[in-house]
Coordinates of C-alpha atoms in Angstrom, one line a residue:
X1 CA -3.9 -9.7 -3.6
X2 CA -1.7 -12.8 -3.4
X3 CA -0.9 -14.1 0.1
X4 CA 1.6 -16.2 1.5
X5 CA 1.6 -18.3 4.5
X6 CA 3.3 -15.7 6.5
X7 CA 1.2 -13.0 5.5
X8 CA -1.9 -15.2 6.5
X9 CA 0.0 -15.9 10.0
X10 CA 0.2 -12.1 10.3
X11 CA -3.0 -11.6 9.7
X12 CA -4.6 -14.3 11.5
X13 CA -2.1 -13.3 14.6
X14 CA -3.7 -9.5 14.4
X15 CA -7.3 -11.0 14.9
X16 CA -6.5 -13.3 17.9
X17 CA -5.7 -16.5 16.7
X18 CA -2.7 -17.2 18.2
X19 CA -1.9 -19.8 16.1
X20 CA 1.6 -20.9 15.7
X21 CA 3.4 -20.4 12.2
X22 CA 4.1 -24.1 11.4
X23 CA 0.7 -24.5 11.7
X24 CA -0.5 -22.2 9.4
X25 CA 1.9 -23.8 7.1
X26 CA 0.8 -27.0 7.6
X27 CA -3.0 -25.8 6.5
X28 CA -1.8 -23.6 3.7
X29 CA -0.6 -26.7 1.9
X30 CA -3.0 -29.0 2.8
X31 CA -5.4 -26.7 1.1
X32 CA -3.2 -26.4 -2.1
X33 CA -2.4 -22.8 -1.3
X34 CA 0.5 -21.7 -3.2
X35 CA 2.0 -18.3 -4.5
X36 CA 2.4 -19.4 -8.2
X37 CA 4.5 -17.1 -10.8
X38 CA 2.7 -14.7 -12.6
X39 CA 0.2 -15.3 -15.2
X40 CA 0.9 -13.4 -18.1
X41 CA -1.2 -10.2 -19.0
X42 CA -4.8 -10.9 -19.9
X43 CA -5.4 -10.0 -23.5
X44 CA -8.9 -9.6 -22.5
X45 CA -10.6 -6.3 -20.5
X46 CA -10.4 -7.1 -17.5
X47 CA -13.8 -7.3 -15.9
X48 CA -15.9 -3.9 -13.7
X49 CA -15.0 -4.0 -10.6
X50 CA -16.8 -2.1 -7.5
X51 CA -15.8 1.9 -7.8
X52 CA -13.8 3.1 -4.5
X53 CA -16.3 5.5 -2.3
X54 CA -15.7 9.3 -2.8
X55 CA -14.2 10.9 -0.4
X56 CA -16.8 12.5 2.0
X57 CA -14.5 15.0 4.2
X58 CA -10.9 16.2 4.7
X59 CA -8.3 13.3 5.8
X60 CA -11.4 10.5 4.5
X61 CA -9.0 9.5 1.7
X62 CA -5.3 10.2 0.9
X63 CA -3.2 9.7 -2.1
X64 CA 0.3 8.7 -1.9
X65 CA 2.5 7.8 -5.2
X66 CA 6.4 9.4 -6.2
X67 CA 7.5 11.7 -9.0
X68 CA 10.3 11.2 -10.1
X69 CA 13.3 13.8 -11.6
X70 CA 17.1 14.1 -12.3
X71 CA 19.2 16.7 -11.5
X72 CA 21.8 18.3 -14.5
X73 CA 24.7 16.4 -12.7
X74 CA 22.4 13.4 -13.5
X75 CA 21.5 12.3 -10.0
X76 CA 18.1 10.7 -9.7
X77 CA 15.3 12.7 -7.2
X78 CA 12.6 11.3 -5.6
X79 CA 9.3 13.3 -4.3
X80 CA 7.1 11.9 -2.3
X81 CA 3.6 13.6 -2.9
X82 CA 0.5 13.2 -0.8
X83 CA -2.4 14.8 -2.1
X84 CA -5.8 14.8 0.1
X85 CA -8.6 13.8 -2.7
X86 CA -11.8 15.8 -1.0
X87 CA -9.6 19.2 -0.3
X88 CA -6.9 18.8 -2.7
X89 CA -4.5 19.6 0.2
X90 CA -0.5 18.6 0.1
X91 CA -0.1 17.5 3.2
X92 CA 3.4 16.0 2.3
X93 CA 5.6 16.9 -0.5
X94 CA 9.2 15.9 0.1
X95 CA 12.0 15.5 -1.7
X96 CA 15.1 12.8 -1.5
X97 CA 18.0 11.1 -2.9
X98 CA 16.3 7.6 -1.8
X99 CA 12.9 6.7 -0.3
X100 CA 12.5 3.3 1.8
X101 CA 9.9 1.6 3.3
X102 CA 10.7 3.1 6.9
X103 CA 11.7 6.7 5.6
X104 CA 7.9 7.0 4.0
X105 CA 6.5 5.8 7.5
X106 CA 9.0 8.1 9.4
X107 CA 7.2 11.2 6.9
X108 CA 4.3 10.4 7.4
X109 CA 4.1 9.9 11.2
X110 CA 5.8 13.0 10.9
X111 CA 2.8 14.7 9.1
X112 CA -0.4 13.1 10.8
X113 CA 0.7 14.2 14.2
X114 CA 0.4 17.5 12.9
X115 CA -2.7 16.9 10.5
X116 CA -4.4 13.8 11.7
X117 CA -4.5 10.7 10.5
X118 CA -6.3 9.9 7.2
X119 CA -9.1 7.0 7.3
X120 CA -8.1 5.8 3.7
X121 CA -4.6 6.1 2.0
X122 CA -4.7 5.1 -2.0
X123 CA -1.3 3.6 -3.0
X124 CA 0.4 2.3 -5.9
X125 CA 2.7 -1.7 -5.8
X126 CA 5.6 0.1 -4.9
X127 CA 8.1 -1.8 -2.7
X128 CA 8.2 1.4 -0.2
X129 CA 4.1 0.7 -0.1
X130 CA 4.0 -2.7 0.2
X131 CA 7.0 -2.9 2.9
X132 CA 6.3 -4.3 6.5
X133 CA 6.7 -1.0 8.2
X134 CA 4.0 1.0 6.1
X135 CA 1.6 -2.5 6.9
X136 CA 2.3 -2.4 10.5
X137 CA 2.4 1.3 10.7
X138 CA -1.2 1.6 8.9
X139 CA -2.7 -0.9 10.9
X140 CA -1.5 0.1 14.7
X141 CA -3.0 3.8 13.2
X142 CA -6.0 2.1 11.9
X143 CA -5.4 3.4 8.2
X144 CA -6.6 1.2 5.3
X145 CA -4.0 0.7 2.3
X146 CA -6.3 0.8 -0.7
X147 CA -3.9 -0.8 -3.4
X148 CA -4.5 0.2 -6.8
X149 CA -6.0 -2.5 -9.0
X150 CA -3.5 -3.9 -12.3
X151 CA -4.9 -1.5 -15.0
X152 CA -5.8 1.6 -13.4
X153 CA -4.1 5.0 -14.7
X154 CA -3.3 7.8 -12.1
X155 CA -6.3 9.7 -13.0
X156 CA -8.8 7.4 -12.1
X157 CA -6.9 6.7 -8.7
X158 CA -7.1 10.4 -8.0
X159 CA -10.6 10.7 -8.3

């Protein structure tokens, strides 16, 4: 994951720093921290990485991504699916026009009241899973994001 200095602010801030902003600014570029562009794509493999931890029970590990359809009078649908990895349980399955950041977090605040909340939720670098609300959401519920890795196809994510 890349970080910025605000991110690092936030996340120093949620372990009891208290440090102020310009501060963590000053630091950042002290240290020559610096969100650069984006390398191009390695035309190398990229190398093993540690395997995610199988899910052990029911809600242990959630998977979250959107399928997408259109409509014959060509409008665009979006479904967000949920799919519990150690059950195989849809816990969510909804269907919309438009999906945001906040309506994903409003659905699933919706659904874990009623099911619990999952210890581990596997999601894609989607803007509606990368947005504030689903970070600050996940972490006053003390759910880990588990980002998938640049490379990865759905089938090894769901498994």
């Amino acid at each position: 994951m890349r970080y910025g200095y605000r991110r690092v602010h936030v996340l120093l801030d949620r372990e009891g720093w208290g440090i102020n902003i310009k501060k963590v600014y000053r630091i950042y570029r002290e240290l020559g921290m610096q969100l650069r562009n984006k390398t191009p794509k390695r035309r190398v493999k990229a190398k093993l990485r540690d395997d995610r931890a199988e899910a052990v029970g029911p809600n242990d590990v959630w998977a979250m991504d959107f399928v997408h359809d259109q409509l014959a009078t060509g409008k665009k649908l979006r479904v967000l699916t949920v799919v519990d990895t150690f059950s195989r349980y849809v816990p969510v399955l909804d269907a919309r026009f438009s999906y945001r950041g906040e309506d994903v977090v409003a659905t699933l605040d919706r659904v874990c009241r009623g099911t619990g909340y999952p210890k581990t939720i596997r999601v894609d670098q989607g803007s509606e899973f990368i947005s504030r609300d689903m970070d600050l959401w996940a972490y006053q519920r003390g759910v880990v994001l588990d980002f998938s890795r640049p490379g990865e196809t759905n089938r090894q994510r769901l498994h």
